[in-house]
Amino acid sequence: MNQSYWILSTKSKDYENLSKDLRTNTLIVGAGIVGVTTAYLLAKQGVDVVVVDADKVAYGSSGRNTGKVTTQHDVKYSEINNKYGLDVASLYYEGNNEALNLVKNIVKENDIDCKFEEVPAYMFTQNENYIPDLKDEYELCKKIGIDCEYHENLNLPIDIKGAISFNNQGQFNPKQYVDGLMDKCVELGVKIYENTPIVDLEKGDICTVKTRDNIKIKADNVVIASHVPWYDGLNLYFAKEKADRSYLLGATLDKDFPKGMFISVEEPTKTFRKYEGEGKKLLIFGGNDHKTGQGGKEEEIFEHLKQYASENFGLNDFKYEWSAQDCMSFDNMPYIGHINKSENNVYVATGFSKWGMTNGTLSAIIISDLITKNKSKYEEIFNPSRKGGYLNTDFIKENLNVGINYIGGKLKFGSDEMPREKGEGKIVNIDGKRYGAYRNYDDELYVVDITCTHLGCELKFNSAEKTWDCPCHGSRFNYEGNILEGPALRPLNRYGENKNNVDPKLY
Ligand SMILES: Cc1cc2nc3c(=O)[nH]c(=O)nc-3n(C[C@H](O)[C@H](O)[C@H](O)COP(=O)(O)OP(=O)(O)OC[C@H]3O[C@@H](n4cnc5c(N)ncnc54)[C@H](O)[C@@H]3O)c2cc1C
């Protein structure tokens, strides 16, 4: 079953959808960790806030991750230091540490039951070739003033060649945290509307934002907390970051497991932590990321992870499996702040590179400060309009990859036969045109136009989740053609309807 343990095991509240026009001071689009934390910080200062979400609270990446709240972000400090220098690396740490402490305080002050535990975070290698990288990162972390230690070995049943620990980090159930914080927001007067997708923004001193049902919200400030920005402000976010998918399992733990959160430096990444709650003891285990729409046979990735967990940790009872994606910026720094240089009342937060629990909380600190004080000490280093930093070999490689997939997708021929097996999906040719066909488990056939409605790339079938995924910019659609993840704003048309409309604004 492809659904996050956190979402399956949490009884979510239902909030109504928006059915009439509204006026507010600050509209927040997206009810993940960024949107809900920003709403909380603003509402505490008396700002009038409305939050809308296309789906439900914390049903995006915030309800599908590993639940590590840490300032240890792979070998991030070395990467930032090499690109931007020690001061920027230190400020990145300071901001994320402030965010970690904010999460700890929010949980305590509001008594949020999200199984928050203070634990160390470990980054390890099983490959001697990575020891120099780890040692360099350790020396730099010491220089920055991070409370960390170097280990030759760890109390784990796998062969470790070296590791760094960060002390006093946190782990929680991320869905329960965001839900609990949303409850506090409602108590503070925040209005929240679910199942309310936003499709357009007209800029101005007062912005007008439109829902898919053409309901209008007028707001002095708009915060785009939608993970992938649905409004680009001509700052080309789709070309400055890429979507990476990764995979998680929830396996029954019937023995003790060391306290802490663990992640490998080398790829394919392995990440794991223990979770106790709802009468269960689980190891949340996963990794193996790949660019969305380019994972080969996705269902084999779960098998690979299960094999590793079984051989190395003796785990065999895999009760939960799911995948999720995050936006990876090309210079390892998120984009947080004004969407572009001219629209001072539209804000964005994206590109957390799989570390959005602290970076997302930090986004809320920065954006709420920009709205209420017109400044933040972190605004410069995360400025989404920063020059050049993302223009590097990754940027060139990824955008070449987009071109190759765009053209390659158009040249690929489909099959002349419809899927025969239940659960089978493939590209088919009908009257010389390409479609995506899927036969569901009730033996019903769904045929959709698989040209992505964002920028016209050809979608690929994801065999684990039975979805159509864009290999260029990460949009995802279910087999009926409905949007699961942006940046696309329009669903796919079905066979017999007109061909898809590609996003006219971006073209
Ligand atoms: C497998 C995996 C494991 C991870 N583990 C960790 C971890 O342990 N620690 C960590 O720090 N980070 C982790 N991350 C990263 C982290 O989950 C994300 O960075 C973070 O959740 C992003 O939060 P967000 O609020 O920006 O987005 P989301 O939580 O995705 O929220 C965005 C919301 O916007 C809504 N939305 C989108 N478009 C529209 C629209 N047009 N109109 C209205 N609403 C819209 C969506 O429905 C969604 O609810 C992990 C990521 C993955 C993929």
Tab-separated table of N, CA, C and O and ligand atoms in Angstrom, residues 29-35 52-56 58-69 196-199 225-228 230 244 246-248 324-326 349 352 354-358 489, ligand 1:
chain	number	residue	atom	x	y	z
A	29	VAL	N	-0.912	29.891	0.841
A	29	VAL	CA	-1.355	28.793	-0.028
A	29	VAL	C	-0.474	27.580	0.264
A	29	VAL	O	0.705	27.560	-0.087
A	30	GLY	N	-1.056	26.581	0.909
A	30	GLY	CA	-0.309	25.371	1.256
A	30	GLY	C	-0.309	25.176	2.761
A	30	GLY	O	0.127	26.053	3.507
A	31	ALA	N	-0.828	23.999	3.207
A	31	ALA	CA	-0.902	23.722	4.646
A	31	ALA	C	0.040	22.590	5.016
A	31	ALA	O	-0.336	21.606	5.638
A	32	GLY	N	1.312	22.724	4.599
A	32	GLY	CA	2.372	21.844	5.080
A	32	GLY	C	3.084	22.570	6.213
A	32	GLY	O	2.561	23.550	6.775
A	33	ILE	N	4.309	22.128	6.525
A	33	ILE	CA	5.007	22.729	7.677
A	33	ILE	C	5.272	24.222	7.449
A	33	ILE	O	5.171	25.031	8.380
A	34	VAL	N	5.557	24.624	6.198
A	34	VAL	CA	5.843	26.045	5.929
A	34	VAL	C	4.593	26.883	6.174
A	34	VAL	O	4.607	27.868	6.929
A	35	GLY	N	3.486	26.471	5.520
A	35	GLY	CA	2.265	27.267	5.581
A	35	GLY	C	1.722	27.362	6.994
A	35	GLY	O	1.372	28.456	7.474
A	52	VAL	N	-5.170	28.193	2.642
A	52	VAL	CA	-5.929	27.293	1.762
A	52	VAL	C	-5.008	26.170	1.282
A	52	VAL	O	-3.806	26.380	1.118
A	53	ASP	N	-5.594	25.008	1.073
A	53	ASP	CA	-4.800	23.886	0.552
A	53	ASP	C	-5.607	23.140	-0.497
A	53	ASP	O	-6.817	22.941	-0.345
A	54	ALA	N	-4.904	22.715	-1.553
A	54	ALA	CA	-5.558	21.957	-2.626
A	54	ALA	C	-6.058	20.617	-2.108
A	54	ALA	O	-7.003	20.048	-2.645
A	55	ASP	N	-5.420	20.118	-1.055
A	55	ASP	CA	-5.743	18.790	-0.533
A	55	ASP	C	-6.131	18.957	0.937
A	55	ASP	O	-7.030	19.725	1.251
A	56	LYS	N	-5.445	18.254	1.834
A	56	LYS	CA	-5.736	18.362	3.265
A	56	LYS	C	-4.474	18.779	4.019
A	56	LYS	O	-3.369	18.653	3.492
A	58	ALA	N	-1.222	18.832	5.848
A	58	ALA	CA	-0.098	17.874	5.979
A	58	ALA	C	-0.286	16.589	5.178
A	58	ALA	O	0.181	15.530	5.584
A	59	TYR	N	-0.980	16.672	4.042
A	59	TYR	CA	-1.054	15.529	3.135
A	59	TYR	C	0.045	15.600	2.057
A	59	TYR	O	0.175	14.705	1.245
A	60	GLY	N	0.817	16.696	2.038
A	60	GLY	CA	1.943	16.807	1.109
A	60	GLY	C	3.177	16.168	1.737
A	60	GLY	O	3.072	15.277	2.608
A	61	SER	N	4.357	16.634	1.345
A	61	SER	CA	5.600	16.036	1.843
A	61	SER	C	5.702	16.105	3.362
A	61	SER	O	6.334	15.254	3.987
A	62	SER	N	5.057	17.129	3.962
A	62	SER	CA	5.170	17.271	5.421
A	62	SER	C	4.524	16.104	6.163
A	62	SER	O	4.858	15.860	7.322
A	63	GLY	N	3.625	15.388	5.521
A	63	GLY	CA	3.024	14.221	6.173
A	63	GLY	C	3.599	12.921	5.647
A	63	GLY	O	3.025	11.854	5.888
A	64	ARG	N	4.711	12.985	4.927
A	64	ARG	CA	5.225	11.767	4.280
A	64	ARG	C	6.721	11.605	4.450
A	64	ARG	O	7.354	10.880	3.690
A	65	ASN	N	7.316	12.326	5.383
A	65	ASN	CA	8.789	12.274	5.471
A	65	ASN	C	9.253	11.391	6.625
A	65	ASN	O	8.467	10.644	7.200
A	66	THR	N	10.536	11.486	6.972
A	66	THR	CA	11.102	10.600	7.995
A	66	THR	C	10.935	11.180	9.399
A	66	THR	O	11.207	10.491	10.386
A	67	GLY	N	10.527	12.441	9.485
A	67	GLY	CA	10.266	13.051	10.794
A	67	GLY	C	11.514	13.375	11.590
A	67	GLY	O	11.492	13.365	12.826
A	68	LYS	N	12.628	13.681	10.899
A	68	LYS	CA	13.854	14.093	11.588
A	68	LYS	C	13.879	15.616	11.631
A	68	LYS	O	13.718	16.260	10.599
A	69	VAL	N	14.092	16.161	12.822
A	69	VAL	CA	14.170	17.621	12.960
A	69	VAL	C	15.604	17.910	13.393
A	69	VAL	O	15.950	17.810	14.569
A	196	THR	N	-9.109	23.232	-1.820
A	196	THR	CA	-9.285	24.525	-2.476
A	196	THR	C	-8.028	24.842	-3.304
A	196	THR	O	-7.143	25.577	-2.846
A	197	PRO	N	-7.906	24.252	-4.497
A	197	PRO	CA	-6.699	24.512	-5.308
A	197	PRO	C	-6.686	25.934	-5.866
A	197	PRO	O	-7.701	26.415	-6.360
A	198	ILE	N	-5.550	26.570	-5.792
A	198	ILE	CA	-5.359	27.918	-6.330
A	198	ILE	C	-4.740	27.776	-7.718
A	198	ILE	O	-3.817	26.982	-7.913
A	199	VAL	N	-5.250	28.568	-8.675
A	199	VAL	CA	-4.729	28.437	-10.037
A	199	VAL	C	-4.196	29.738	-10.610
A	199	VAL	O	-3.575	29.732	-11.669
A	225	ALA	N	3.314	28.681	-0.150
A	225	ALA	CA	3.899	27.624	0.694
A	225	ALA	C	3.463	26.285	0.141
A	225	ALA	O	3.081	25.378	0.877
A	226	SER	N	3.521	26.183	-1.194
A	226	SER	CA	2.946	25.013	-1.870
A	226	SER	C	4.019	23.996	-2.254
A	226	SER	O	3.769	23.156	-3.098
A	227	HIS	N	5.198	24.089	-1.637
A	227	HIS	CA	6.282	23.147	-1.926
A	227	HIS	C	6.889	23.545	-3.268
A	227	HIS	O	7.898	24.214	-3.300
A	228	VAL	N	6.285	23.129	-4.390
A	228	VAL	CA	6.698	23.635	-5.698
A	228	VAL	C	5.843	24.887	-5.942
A	228	VAL	O	4.629	24.813	-5.803
A	230	TRP	N	3.315	27.308	-7.422
A	230	TRP	CA	2.314	27.243	-8.486
A	230	TRP	C	2.296	28.563	-9.246
A	230	TRP	O	1.758	28.657	-10.345
A	244	ASP	N	13.019	15.402	-6.561
A	244	ASP	CA	13.575	14.066	-6.316
A	244	ASP	C	12.601	13.258	-5.479
A	244	ASP	O	12.101	13.746	-4.463
A	246	SER	N	11.854	9.883	-3.076
A	246	SER	CA	12.508	8.807	-2.334
A	246	SER	C	11.477	7.980	-1.588
A	246	SER	O	10.305	8.328	-1.553
A	247	TYR	N	11.937	6.880	-1.002
A	247	TYR	CA	11.069	5.771	-0.612
A	247	TYR	C	11.233	5.450	0.861
A	247	TYR	O	12.351	5.452	1.379
A	248	LEU	N	10.117	5.169	1.548
A	248	LEU	CA	10.196	4.844	2.977
A	248	LEU	C	9.382	3.585	3.289
A	248	LEU	O	8.358	3.329	2.644
A	324	ALA	N	7.671	9.811	-1.568
A	324	ALA	CA	7.346	11.243	-1.533
A	324	ALA	C	8.452	11.977	-2.269
A	324	ALA	O	9.481	11.389	-2.609
A	325	GLN	N	8.222	13.251	-2.533
A	325	GLN	CA	9.286	13.994	-3.221
A	325	GLN	C	9.541	15.349	-2.586
A	325	GLN	O	8.711	15.879	-1.858
A	326	ASP	N	10.738	15.861	-2.880
A	326	ASP	CA	11.101	17.180	-2.378
A	326	ASP	C	11.825	17.936	-3.483
A	326	ASP	O	12.307	17.340	-4.455
A	349	ALA	N	8.721	29.834	-0.477
A	349	ALA	CA	9.699	29.017	0.270
A	349	ALA	C	9.742	27.656	-0.405
A	349	ALA	O	8.737	26.940	-0.419
A	352	PHE	N	14.120	22.746	-0.360
A	352	PHE	CA	14.699	22.365	0.938
A	352	PHE	C	15.624	21.154	0.842
A	352	PHE	O	16.209	20.750	1.848
A	354	LYS	N	15.324	17.962	0.868
A	354	LYS	CA	14.989	16.885	1.821
A	354	LYS	C	15.214	17.263	3.281
A	354	LYS	O	15.233	16.408	4.160
A	355	TRP	N	15.404	18.559	3.550
A	355	TRP	CA	15.563	18.985	4.951
A	355	TRP	C	14.589	20.111	5.269
A	355	TRP	O	14.961	21.201	5.705
A	356	GLY	N	13.291	19.815	5.060
A	356	GLY	CA	12.278	20.866	5.199
A	356	GLY	C	11.696	21.019	6.587
A	356	GLY	O	10.955	21.969	6.822
A	357	MET	N	11.994	20.084	7.517
A	357	MET	CA	11.418	20.267	8.855
A	357	MET	C	12.053	21.489	9.527
A	357	MET	O	11.353	22.324	10.089
A	358	THR	N	13.372	21.622	9.431
A	358	THR	CA	13.987	22.848	9.974
A	358	THR	C	13.945	23.969	8.938
A	358	THR	O	13.551	25.089	9.267
A	489	LEU	N	-0.896	23.019	-13.152
A	489	LEU	CA	-2.109	23.576	-12.538
A	489	LEU	C	-3.379	23.006	-13.144
A	489	LEU	O	-4.462	23.270	-12.661
B	1	LIG	C1	11.026	10.727	1.591
B	1	LIG	C2	11.303	12.049	2.234
B	1	LIG	C3	11.788	12.099	3.530
B	1	LIG	C4	12.056	13.329	4.127
B	1	LIG	N1	12.512	13.341	5.411
B	1	LIG	C5	12.758	14.525	6.000
B	1	LIG	C6	13.216	14.564	7.347
B	1	LIG	O1	13.342	13.547	8.023
B	1	LIG	N2	13.517	15.777	7.875
B	1	LIG	C7	13.381	16.928	7.157
B	1	LIG	O2	13.735	17.994	7.667
B	1	LIG	N3	12.872	16.919	5.905
B	1	LIG	C8	12.545	15.753	5.321
B	1	LIG	N4	12.043	15.733	4.055
B	1	LIG	C9	11.709	17.005	3.384
B	1	LIG	C10	10.390	17.598	3.887
B	1	LIG	O3	9.406	16.594	3.968
B	1	LIG	C11	9.909	18.725	2.960
B	1	LIG	O4	10.983	19.580	2.652
B	1	LIG	C12	8.817	19.545	3.619
B	1	LIG	O5	7.793	18.707	4.086
B	1	LIG	C13	8.249	20.581	2.655
B	1	LIG	O6	7.230	21.258	3.333
B	1	LIG	P1	6.265	22.262	2.586
B	1	LIG	O7	5.359	22.838	3.596
B	1	LIG	O8	7.087	23.172	1.743
B	1	LIG	O9	5.483	21.354	1.513
B	1	LIG	P2	4.264	20.330	1.676
B	1	LIG	O10	4.260	19.651	2.975
B	1	LIG	O11	4.298	19.484	0.458
B	1	LIG	O12	3.001	21.268	1.649
B	1	LIG	C14	2.605	21.970	0.491
B	1	LIG	C15	1.080	22.021	0.462
B	1	LIG	O13	0.703	22.901	-0.602
B	1	LIG	C16	-0.473	22.383	-1.193
B	1	LIG	N5	-0.562	22.930	-2.556
B	1	LIG	C17	0.265	22.699	-3.599
B	1	LIG	N6	-0.146	23.388	-4.686
B	1	LIG	C18	-1.270	24.055	-4.326
B	1	LIG	C19	-2.172	24.919	-5.008
B	1	LIG	N7	-2.009	25.253	-6.303
B	1	LIG	N8	-3.234	25.412	-4.318
B	1	LIG	C20	-3.415	25.111	-3.001
B	1	LIG	N9	-2.591	24.291	-2.314
B	1	LIG	C21	-1.530	23.771	-2.955
B	1	LIG	C22	-0.278	20.874	-1.170
B	1	LIG	O14	-1.537	20.207	-1.222
B	1	LIG	C23	0.447	20.670	0.165
B	1	LIG	O15	-0.452	20.346	1.203
B	1	LIG	C24	11.810	14.531	3.423
B	1	LIG	C25	11.315	14.482	2.122
B	1	LIG	C26	11.061	13.268	1.514
B	1	LIG	C27	10.535	13.247	0.134
